[in-house]
Structure formats: structure tokens, C-alpha cells
Short mmCIF file of C-alpha atoms in Angstrom, two decimals:
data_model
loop_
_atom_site.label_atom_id
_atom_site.label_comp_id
_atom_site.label_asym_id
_atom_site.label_seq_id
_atom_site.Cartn_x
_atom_site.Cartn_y
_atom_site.Cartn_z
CA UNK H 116 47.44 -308.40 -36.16
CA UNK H 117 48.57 -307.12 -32.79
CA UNK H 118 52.66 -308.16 -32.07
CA UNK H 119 52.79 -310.90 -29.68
CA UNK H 120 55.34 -309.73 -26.80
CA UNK H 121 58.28 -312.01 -26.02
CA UNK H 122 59.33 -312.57 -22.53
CA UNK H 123 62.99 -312.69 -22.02
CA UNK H 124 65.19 -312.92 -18.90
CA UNK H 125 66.40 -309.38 -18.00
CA UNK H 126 70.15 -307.98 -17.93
CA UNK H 127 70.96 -309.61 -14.64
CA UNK H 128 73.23 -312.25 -13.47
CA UNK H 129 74.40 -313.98 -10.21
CA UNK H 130 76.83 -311.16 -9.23
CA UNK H 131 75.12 -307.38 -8.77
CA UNK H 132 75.78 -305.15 -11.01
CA UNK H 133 75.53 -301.68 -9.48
CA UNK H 134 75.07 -299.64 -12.63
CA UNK H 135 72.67 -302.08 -14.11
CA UNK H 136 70.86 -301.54 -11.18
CA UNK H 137 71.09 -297.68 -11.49
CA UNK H 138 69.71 -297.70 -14.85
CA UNK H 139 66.47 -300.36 -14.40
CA UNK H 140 65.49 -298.18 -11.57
CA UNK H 141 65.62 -295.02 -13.49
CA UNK H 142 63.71 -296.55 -16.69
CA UNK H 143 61.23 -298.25 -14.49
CA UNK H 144 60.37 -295.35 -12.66
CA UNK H 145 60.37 -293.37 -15.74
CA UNK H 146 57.86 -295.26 -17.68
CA UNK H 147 55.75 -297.32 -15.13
CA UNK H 148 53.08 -296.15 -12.76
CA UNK H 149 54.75 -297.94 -9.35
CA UNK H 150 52.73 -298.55 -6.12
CA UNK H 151 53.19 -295.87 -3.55
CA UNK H 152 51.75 -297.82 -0.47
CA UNK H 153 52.84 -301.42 0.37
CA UNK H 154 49.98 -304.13 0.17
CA UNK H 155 46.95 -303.89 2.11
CA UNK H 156 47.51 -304.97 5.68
CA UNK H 157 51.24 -305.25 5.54
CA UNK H 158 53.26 -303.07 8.28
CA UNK H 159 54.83 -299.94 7.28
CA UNK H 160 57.39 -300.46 9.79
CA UNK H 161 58.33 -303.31 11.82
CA UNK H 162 59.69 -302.29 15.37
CA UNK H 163 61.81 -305.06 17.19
CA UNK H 164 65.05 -306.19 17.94
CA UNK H 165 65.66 -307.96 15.02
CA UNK H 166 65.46 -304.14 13.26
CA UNK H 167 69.23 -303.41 13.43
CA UNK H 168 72.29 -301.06 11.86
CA UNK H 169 75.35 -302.92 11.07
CA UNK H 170 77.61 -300.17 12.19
CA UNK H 171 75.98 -300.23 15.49
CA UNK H 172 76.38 -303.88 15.95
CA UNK H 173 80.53 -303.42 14.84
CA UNK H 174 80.49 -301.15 17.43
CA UNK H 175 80.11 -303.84 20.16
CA UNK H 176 80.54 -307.25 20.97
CA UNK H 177 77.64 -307.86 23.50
CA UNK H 178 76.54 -311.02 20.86
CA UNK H 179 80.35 -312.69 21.58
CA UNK H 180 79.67 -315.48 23.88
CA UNK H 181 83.07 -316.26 24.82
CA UNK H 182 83.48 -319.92 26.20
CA UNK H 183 85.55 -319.94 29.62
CA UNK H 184 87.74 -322.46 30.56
CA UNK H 185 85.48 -324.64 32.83
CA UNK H 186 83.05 -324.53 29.95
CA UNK H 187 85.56 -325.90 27.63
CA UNK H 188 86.68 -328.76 30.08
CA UNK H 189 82.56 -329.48 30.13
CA UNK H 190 82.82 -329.55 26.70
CA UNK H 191 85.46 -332.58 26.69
CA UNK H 192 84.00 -334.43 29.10
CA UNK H 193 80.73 -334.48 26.73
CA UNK H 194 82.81 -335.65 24.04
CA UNK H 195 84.67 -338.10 26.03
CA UNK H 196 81.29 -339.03 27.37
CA UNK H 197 79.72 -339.44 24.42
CA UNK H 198 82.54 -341.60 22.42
CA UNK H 199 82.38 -343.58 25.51
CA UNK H 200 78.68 -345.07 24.57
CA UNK H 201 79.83 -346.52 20.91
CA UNK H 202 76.36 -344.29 19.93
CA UNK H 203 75.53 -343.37 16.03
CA UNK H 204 76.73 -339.91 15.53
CA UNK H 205 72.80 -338.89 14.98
CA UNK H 206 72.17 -339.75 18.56
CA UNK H 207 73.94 -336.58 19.34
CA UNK H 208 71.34 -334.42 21.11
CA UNK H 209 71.26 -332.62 24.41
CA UNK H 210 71.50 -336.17 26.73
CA UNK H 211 73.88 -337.99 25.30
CA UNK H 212 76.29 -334.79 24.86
CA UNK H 213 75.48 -333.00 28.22
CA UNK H 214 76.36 -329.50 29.14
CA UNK H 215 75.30 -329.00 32.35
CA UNK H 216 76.31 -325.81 33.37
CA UNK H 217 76.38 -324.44 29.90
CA UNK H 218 73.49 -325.63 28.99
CA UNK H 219 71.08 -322.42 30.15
CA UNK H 220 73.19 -319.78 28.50
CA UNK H 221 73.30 -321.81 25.24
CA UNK H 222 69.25 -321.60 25.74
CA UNK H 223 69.57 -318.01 26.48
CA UNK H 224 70.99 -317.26 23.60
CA UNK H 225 68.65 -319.60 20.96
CA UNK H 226 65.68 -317.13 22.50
CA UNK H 227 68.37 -314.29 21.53
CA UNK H 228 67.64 -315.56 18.12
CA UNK H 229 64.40 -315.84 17.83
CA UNK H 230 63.19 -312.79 20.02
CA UNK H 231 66.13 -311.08 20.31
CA UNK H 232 68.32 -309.63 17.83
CA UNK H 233 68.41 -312.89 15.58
CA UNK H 234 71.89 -313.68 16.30
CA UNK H 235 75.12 -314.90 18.31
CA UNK H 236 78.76 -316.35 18.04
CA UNK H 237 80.04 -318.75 20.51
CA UNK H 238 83.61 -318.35 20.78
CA UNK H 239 86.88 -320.33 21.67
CA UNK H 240 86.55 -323.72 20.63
CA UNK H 241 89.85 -325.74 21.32
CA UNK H 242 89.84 -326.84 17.12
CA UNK H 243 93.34 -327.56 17.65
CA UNK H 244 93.14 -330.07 20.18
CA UNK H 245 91.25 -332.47 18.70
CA UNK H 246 90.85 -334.63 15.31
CA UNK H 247 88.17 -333.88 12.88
CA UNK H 248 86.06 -336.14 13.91
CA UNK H 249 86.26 -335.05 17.51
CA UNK H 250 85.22 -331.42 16.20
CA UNK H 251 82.35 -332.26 14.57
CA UNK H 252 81.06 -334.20 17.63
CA UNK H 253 81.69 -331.46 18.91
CA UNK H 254 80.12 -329.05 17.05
CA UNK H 255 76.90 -331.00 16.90
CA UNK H 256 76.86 -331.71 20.47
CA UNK H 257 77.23 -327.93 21.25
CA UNK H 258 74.60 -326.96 18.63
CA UNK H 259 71.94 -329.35 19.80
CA UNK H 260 71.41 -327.37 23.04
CA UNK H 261 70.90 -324.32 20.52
CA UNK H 262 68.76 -326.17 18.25
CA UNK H 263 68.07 -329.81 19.07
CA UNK H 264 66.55 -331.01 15.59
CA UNK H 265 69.92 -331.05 12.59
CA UNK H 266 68.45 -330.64 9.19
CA UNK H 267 69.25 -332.76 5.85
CA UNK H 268 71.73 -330.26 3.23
CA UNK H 269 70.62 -332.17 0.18
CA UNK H 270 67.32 -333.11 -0.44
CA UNK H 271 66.41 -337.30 0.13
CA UNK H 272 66.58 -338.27 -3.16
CA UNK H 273 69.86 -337.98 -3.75
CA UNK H 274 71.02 -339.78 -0.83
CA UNK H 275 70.10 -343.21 -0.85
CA UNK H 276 68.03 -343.91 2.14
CA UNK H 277 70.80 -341.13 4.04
CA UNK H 278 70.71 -338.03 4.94
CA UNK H 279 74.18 -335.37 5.15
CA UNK H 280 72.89 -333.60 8.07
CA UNK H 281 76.29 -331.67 7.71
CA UNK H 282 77.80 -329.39 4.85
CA UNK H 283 81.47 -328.33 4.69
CA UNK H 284 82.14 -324.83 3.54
CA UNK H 285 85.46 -324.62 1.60
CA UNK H 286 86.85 -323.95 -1.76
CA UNK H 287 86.73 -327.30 -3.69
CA UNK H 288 87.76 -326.01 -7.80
CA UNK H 289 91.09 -327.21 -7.82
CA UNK H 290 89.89 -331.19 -7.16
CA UNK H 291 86.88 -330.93 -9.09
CA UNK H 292 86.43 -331.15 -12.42
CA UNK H 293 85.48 -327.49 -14.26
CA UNK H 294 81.81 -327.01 -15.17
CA UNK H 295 80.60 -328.67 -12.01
CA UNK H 296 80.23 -326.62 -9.52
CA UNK H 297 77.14 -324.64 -9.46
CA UNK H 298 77.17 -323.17 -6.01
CA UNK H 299 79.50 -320.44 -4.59
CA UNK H 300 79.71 -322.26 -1.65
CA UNK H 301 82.57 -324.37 -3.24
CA UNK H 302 84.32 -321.71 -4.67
CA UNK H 303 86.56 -318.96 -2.96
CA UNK H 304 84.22 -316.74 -5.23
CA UNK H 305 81.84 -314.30 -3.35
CA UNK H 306 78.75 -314.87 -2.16
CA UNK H 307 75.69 -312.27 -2.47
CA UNK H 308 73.14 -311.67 0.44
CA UNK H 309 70.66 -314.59 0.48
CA UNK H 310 69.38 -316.84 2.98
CA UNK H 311 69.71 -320.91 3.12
CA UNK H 312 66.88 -323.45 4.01
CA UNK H 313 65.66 -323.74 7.39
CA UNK H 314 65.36 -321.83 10.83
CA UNK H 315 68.75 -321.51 12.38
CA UNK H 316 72.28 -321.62 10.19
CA UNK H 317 75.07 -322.15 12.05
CA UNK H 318 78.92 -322.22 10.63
CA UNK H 319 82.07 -323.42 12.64
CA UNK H 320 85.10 -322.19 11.59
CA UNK H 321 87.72 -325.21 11.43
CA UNK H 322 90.01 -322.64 9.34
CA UNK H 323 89.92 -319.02 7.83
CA UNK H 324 91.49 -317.99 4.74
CA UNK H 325 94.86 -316.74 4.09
CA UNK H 326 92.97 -313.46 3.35
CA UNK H 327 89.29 -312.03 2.34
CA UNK H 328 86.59 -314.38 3.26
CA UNK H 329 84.97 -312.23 5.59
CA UNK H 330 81.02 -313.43 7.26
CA UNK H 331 78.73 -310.53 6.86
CA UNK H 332 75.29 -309.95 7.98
CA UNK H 333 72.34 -307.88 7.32
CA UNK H 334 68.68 -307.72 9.24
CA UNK H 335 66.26 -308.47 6.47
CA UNK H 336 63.43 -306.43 8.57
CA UNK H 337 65.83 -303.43 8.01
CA UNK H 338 65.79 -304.07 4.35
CA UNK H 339 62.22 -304.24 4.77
CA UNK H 340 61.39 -301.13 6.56
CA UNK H 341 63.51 -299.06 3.69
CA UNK H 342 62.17 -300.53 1.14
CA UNK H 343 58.23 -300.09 2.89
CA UNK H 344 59.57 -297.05 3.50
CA UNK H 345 60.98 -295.86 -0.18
CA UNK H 346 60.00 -298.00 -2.67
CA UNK H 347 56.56 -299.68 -1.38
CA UNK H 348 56.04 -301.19 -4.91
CA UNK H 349 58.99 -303.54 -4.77
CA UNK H 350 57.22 -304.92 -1.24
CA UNK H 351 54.32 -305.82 -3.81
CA UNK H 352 56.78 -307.64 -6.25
CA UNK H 353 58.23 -309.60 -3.40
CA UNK H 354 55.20 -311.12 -1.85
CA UNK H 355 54.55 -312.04 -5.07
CA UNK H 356 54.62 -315.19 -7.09
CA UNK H 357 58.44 -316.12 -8.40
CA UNK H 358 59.42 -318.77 -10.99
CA UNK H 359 62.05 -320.63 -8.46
CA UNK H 360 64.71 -322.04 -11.12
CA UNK H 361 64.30 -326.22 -10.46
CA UNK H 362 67.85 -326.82 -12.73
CA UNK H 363 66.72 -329.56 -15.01
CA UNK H 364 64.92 -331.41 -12.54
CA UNK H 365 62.42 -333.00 -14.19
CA UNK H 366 60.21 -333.81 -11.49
CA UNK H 367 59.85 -330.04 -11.24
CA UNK H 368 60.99 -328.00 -13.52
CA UNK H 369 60.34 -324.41 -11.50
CA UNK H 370 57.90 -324.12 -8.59
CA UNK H 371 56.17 -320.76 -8.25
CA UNK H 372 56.68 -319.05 -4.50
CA UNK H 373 56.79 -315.73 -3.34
CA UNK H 374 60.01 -314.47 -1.79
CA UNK H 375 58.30 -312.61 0.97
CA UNK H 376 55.93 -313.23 4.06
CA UNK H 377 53.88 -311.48 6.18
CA UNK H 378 52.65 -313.03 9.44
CA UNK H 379 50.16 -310.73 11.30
CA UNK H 380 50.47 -310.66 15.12
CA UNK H 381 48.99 -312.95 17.41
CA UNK H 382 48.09 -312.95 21.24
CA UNK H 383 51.49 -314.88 21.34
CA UNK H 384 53.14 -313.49 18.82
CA UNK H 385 54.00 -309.65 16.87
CA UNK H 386 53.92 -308.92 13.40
CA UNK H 387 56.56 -310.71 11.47
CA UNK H 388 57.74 -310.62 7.88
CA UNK H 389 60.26 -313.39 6.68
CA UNK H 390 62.22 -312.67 3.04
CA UNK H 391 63.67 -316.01 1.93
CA UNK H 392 65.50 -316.82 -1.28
CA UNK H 393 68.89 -317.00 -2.63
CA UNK H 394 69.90 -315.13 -6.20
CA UNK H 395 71.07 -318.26 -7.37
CA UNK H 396 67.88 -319.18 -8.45
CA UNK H 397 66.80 -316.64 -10.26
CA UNK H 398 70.22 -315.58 -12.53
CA UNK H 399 72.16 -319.10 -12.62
CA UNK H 400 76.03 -319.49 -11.23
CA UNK H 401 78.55 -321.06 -13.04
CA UNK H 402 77.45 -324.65 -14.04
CA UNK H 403 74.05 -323.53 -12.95
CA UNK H 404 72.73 -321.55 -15.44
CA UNK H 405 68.97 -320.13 -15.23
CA UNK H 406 67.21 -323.07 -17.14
CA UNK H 407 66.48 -321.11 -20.93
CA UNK H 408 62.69 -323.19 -20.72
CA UNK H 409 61.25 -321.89 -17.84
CA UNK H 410 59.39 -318.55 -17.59
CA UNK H 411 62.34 -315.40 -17.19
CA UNK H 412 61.69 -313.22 -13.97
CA UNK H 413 60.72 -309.92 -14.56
CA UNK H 414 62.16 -306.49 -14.80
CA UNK H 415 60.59 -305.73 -11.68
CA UNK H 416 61.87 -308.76 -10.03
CA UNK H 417 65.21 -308.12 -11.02
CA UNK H 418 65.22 -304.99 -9.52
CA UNK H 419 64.00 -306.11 -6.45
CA UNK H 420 66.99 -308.48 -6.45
CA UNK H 421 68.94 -306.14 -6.48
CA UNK H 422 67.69 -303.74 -4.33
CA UNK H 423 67.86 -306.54 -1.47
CA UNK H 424 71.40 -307.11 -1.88
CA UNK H 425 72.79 -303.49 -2.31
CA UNK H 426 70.28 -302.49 1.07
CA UNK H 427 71.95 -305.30 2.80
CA UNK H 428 75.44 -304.48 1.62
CA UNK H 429 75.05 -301.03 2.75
CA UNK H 430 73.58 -301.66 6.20
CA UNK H 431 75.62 -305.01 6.71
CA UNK H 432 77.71 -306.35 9.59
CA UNK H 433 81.17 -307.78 9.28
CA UNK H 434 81.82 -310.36 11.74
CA UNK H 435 85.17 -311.30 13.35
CA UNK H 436 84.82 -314.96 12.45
CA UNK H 437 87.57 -316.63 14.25
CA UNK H 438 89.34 -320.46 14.30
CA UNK H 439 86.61 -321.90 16.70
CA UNK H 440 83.84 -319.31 16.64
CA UNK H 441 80.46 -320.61 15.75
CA UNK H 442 78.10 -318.55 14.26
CA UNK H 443 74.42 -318.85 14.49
CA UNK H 444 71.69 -316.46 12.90
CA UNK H 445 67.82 -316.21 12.54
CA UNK H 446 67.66 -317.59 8.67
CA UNK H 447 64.05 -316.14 9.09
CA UNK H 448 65.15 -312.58 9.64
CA UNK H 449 68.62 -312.29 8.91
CA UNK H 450 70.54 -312.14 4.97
CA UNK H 451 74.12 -313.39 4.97
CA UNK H 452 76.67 -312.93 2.74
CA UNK H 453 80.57 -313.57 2.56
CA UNK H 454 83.52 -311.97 0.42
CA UNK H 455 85.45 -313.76 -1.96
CA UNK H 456 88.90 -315.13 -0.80
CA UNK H 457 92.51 -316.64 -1.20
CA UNK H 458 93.80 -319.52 0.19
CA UNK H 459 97.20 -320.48 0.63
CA UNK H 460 98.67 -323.97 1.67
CA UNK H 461 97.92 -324.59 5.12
CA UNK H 462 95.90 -321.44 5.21
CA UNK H 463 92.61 -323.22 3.78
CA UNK H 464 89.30 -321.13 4.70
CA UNK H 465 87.06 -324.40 5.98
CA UNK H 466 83.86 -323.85 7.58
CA UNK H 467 81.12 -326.92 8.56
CA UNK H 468 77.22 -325.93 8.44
CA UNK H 469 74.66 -326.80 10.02
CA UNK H 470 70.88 -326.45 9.75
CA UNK H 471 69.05 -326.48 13.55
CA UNK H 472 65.45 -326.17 15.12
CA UNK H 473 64.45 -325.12 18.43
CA UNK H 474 60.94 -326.14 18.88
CA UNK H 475 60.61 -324.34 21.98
CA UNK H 476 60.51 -321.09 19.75
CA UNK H 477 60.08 -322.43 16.64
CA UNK H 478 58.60 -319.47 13.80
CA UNK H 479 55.17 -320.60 11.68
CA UNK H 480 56.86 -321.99 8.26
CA UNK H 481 54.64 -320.07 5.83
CA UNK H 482 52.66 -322.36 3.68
CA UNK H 483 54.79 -322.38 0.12
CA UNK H 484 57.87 -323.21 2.30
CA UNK H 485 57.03 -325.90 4.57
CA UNK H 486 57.68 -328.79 1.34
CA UNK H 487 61.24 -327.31 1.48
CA UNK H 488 61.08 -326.92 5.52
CA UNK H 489 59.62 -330.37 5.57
CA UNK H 490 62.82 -332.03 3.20
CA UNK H 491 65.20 -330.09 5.75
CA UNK H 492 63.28 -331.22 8.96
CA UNK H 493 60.58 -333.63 9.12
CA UNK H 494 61.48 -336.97 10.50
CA UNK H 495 65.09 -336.70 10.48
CA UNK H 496 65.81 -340.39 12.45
CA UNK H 497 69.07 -340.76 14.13
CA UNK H 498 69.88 -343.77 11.73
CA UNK H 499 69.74 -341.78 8.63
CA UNK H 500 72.25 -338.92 9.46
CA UNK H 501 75.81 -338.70 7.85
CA UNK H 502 78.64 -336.10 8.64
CA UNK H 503 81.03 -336.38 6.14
CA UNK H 504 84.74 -335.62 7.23
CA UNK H 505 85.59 -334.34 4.07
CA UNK H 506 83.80 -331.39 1.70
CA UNK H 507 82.02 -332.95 -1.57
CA UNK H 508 80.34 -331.69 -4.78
CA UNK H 509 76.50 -330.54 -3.50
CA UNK H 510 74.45 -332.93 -5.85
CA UNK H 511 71.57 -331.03 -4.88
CA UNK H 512 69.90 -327.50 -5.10
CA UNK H 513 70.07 -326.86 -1.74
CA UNK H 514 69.40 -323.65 -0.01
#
């Protein structure tokens, strides 16, 4: 009788492993016959803005929007506008919080991220001056001319008829109970290169850490144009079908999507290819382990794994995140990653998120996406959104 062959999950977990890595590539190239073109009618090379060399964007500071002082002072009378009116904080949206003089460069730059180089940070916020609640008026108010539709962070079913339409970013393991957390975004671990859910993610910096915790950024159409470039079959593995990890839901144990998209051009539009997925899923993280009775990824999809996140690393950008920067990025074209860090009292690294549309440039949501899209955006009513002051345990598989 001929041996039935056992899948197994490969040698891989939630942190890279550069040797690992090393070895799988050798021993796959040694014994497998590997595509040498990438699929049929995908680019070879994708030639934009949004193709870009970290280096070169350390090397300049043309995407610092600094915030002068009459555009501050605009920026209080919004608030003090807005607090006025005794509105729901999910009425915040580009009326009731109006910038008028800021208001065009804030839409200059949300075409910056979708045609331009995918990215921007808005700089000088006055954190200090107000309460906590003031700030995340604030930020919301701000971030609506960017994107004027927030997202949900944690899918509806969780929330009881609510919605958290904003995340805090901060290191939560010393009040929570250990063998909870299953996300590195509540640990002062460090994060690998993925992306979130949504179009635009944007992070305010309330705080940074007492040291480490740097913001880094990589253009995923780089990544791509290597990889199409030197190692065309792992294009073919990405675009794809993936077992996405559903952690004991039993709705849905694992849903099947590829981790990359092509979009041909249009009259309106050029090519585009969108990567979109976060490790997470695919090795476990702490409390989170990969489910043991689902399929295992393969040995080609763990190198592809980590091929994204060492191309990234190498070609990354470390930004200057500041107390009162904002940062927004193209989740669409852009990976994002942070190093680990250590706090100290007073000294508390404490970033908000938030997850923002702009239908006036608005990318197509490919197809296996737009259930996920559709948790994060569709009908978000102003009644249903929450900010929460303080950071909590993510009940959800978010990103």
C-alpha cells in the first residue's frame, strides 16, 4: 500500500527566524522545480510612487506635515466648537469639527496616500494641553478630513449592538492576567511587518516609550518587484489560497484567502497589487496559538512569510514618531512594523488607532476581503461608535 503523507505545520513561528529561513530556501530550491516567471498577466514590475527605498525616505522629511500655530488655534476652536453642541462622539466628521483653512492640505495629503507615496505624519499636536478625552476628539476630528468614514477594531459580535471605532496601542501584561493576550499589540514585544484591516491606519502618539518602540515602514510594491524580480514562484504562492487561522471560532474555523492581489489597470486607474495579511495568523502568538485542527500552511508558504518580512526589514523606514505626531499610511500598499520596547513609570509608550476611508479615492476591495472590509466599514452609524479612554484586552481577531 502506498504511505499516506501527513501534513504538518512547518518550523515557523510568530517571530522570524533568519536561519530557518536560510535553510527552507536552500532545501526548497534544492529539491523542487520553482516557477521562474510570475503568473500569467501579473506585472513584472510595478512603476509608481508608492515603489520606494527606505533609506531614501530617512533621508528627507518632505512627508512631515508640521502643524503651525494658526492651525493649532483652528484646531481648538473645532474642539471647543464641537463640545459646545452636546453631539455623540460618532458625529465627529468634517462639519461638526471644522478646519477651515486646514482642511485642503489635510485633503492634499489623503490623495498623497492613495496616489502618492502611500504615506504622511501630521505633526505637533498640543497632547499636553488637553485631557484625554479632549485628544481623542481631537484626533478623530483631525482624521475625518483625512478619511471621513472610522472603522469598527473588533468585529460586531463581540460588542453588543457597539462598535470601538478606536484601539489604544500600549503595553497592557502587567494588569492582565498571563495567557491572555494573543496580540503583540498589547505587549512591549515586537511586532513583524504585516498590515491591519482596512484602507488607511492611522496612530497618534499620546506617549513614546522610555526607549525602543520605534514605527517602521516598508512599501509592499517594493517587496513585490524583488520578489517578481528574484523569486517569481513565491508571487505564485501568494496569490494563492491560505488557510487564515479563525482561533477557535466556531462559526469559522479558518477561511481560505489569498494573501495577494492583482488589479489590472483601468482607464481610471494603473496596475495595482495589494499584499494583505498579518503573521499572526498563520504561526500563532502567545495565547494565540495556530489552531492544531485546521489544515498547516505549507513549506512554501512559510517561506514566503518570511521572505516578506526580511524584504521589508531590509528596505524599511524608521519613522521619528513623536508626542503628537499622527501617522497615516496606505494599509493597501504599505507593511508596518514596530520594535519591541521598555517602559518606565511615566514614560508609558501609548498610541490610539484608527481605521479611516476616503471615498473620494477609495481602492477596489478585492473580492475575498470585502466580508472583512465590510465588518470594518459598512454602515458604521454615529450611534454605535465607542472610544474607550482606556486600553482593553482585544476580544477579537482583529487585523
Amino acid at each position: 500500500m502506498a504511505a499516506v503523507e501527513t501534513l504538518v505545520q512547518p518550523d515557523i513561528q510568530y517571530h522570524p527566524d533568519w536561519d530557518k529561513y536560510q535553510a527552507r530556501t536552500a532545501r526548497r530550491k534544492a529539491t523542487q522545480t520553482l516557477p521562474q516567471r510570475v503568473p500569467d498577466g501579473f506585472p513584472t514590475e510595478l512603476v509608481s510612487k508608492l515603489v520606494w527605498e527606505g533609506k531614501d525616505v530617512e533621508s528627507r522629511d518632505d512627508w512631515v506635515v508640521r502643524l503651525t500655530d494658526s492651525e493649532l488655534d483652528e484646531i481648538d476652536a473645532a474642539l471647543q466648537s464641537f463640545k459646545a453642541r452636546n453631539l455623540p462622539w460618532g458625529a465627529i466628521n468634517q462639519s461638526t469639527f471644522p478646519l477651515p483653512a486646514l482642511h485642503d492640505r489635510l485633503r492634499q495629503q489623503s490623495r498623497e496616500l492613495h496616489l502618492g507615496r502611500g504615506f504622511f505624519v501630521l505633526r505637533g499636536l498640543r497632547i499636553d494641553h488637553y485631557s484625554r478625552e479632549d485628544n481623542i476628539i481631537i484626533y478623530a476630528g483631525v482624521s475625518a478630513h483625512v478619511g471621513n468614514i472610522r472603522g469598527r477594531q473588533e468585529d460586531q459580535r463581540f460588542s453588543s449592538g457597539t462598535s470601538l471605532v478606536l484601539s489604544h496601542i500600549k503595553d497592557i501584561t502587567r494588569t492582565t492576567p498571563t495567557g491572555t493576550i494573543g496580540a503583540p499589540s498589547n505587549t512591549a514585544d515586537k511586532q513583524v511587518f504585516h498590515t491591519d484591516a482596512g484602507d488607511i491606519v492611522s496612530l497618534l502618539c499620546l506617549h513614546p516609550a522610555a526607549s525602543g518602540g520605534e514605527s517602521k515602514i516598508a512599501s509592499s510594491w517594493l517587496v513585490y518587484n524583488i520578489l517578481a524580480r528574484e523569486r517569481p514562484d513565491l508571487i505564485h504562492t501568494l496569490s494563492q489560497d491560505w488557510v487564515v487561522d479563525g482561533f477557535n471560532n466556531p462559526a469559522s474555523p479558518y477561511t481560505k484567502r489569498p494573501l495577494l492581489y492583482f488589479q489590472p489597470a483601468t482607464e481610471s486607474t494603473p496596475d495595482r497589487v495589494l499584499i494583505q495579511y498579518a503573521r499572526r495568523y498563520f504561526t500563532g502568538f502567545q495565547a494565540q496559538p495556530r489552531s492544531a485542527d485546521i489544515p498547516p500552511i505549507t513549506e512554501a508558504q512559510a517561506e514566503a512569510l518570511d521572505a516578506l518580512h526580511f524584504l521589508a526589514e531590509q528596505h524599511s523606514a524608521a519613522l521619528d514618531f513623536q508626542k503628537g505626531d499622527v501617522q497615516y499610511i496606505n494599509n493597501l500598499s504599505i507593511f508596518h512594523a514596530r520594535n519591541g520596547f521598555r517602559d518606565e513609570p511615566g514614560k508609558e509608550r501609548h498610541l490610539l488607532r484608527l481605521w479611516l476611508r476616503d471615498p473620494e479615492y477609495v481602492w477596489e476591495t478585492p473580492e475575498p476581503l470585502r466580508k472583512r472590509w465590510d465588518i470594518v466599514y459598512k454602515d458604521v452609524r454615529v450611534e454605535e461608535q465607542v472610544f474607550p479612554l482606556e486600553p482593553r484586552l482585544r476580544k477579537t481577531v482583529g487585523a
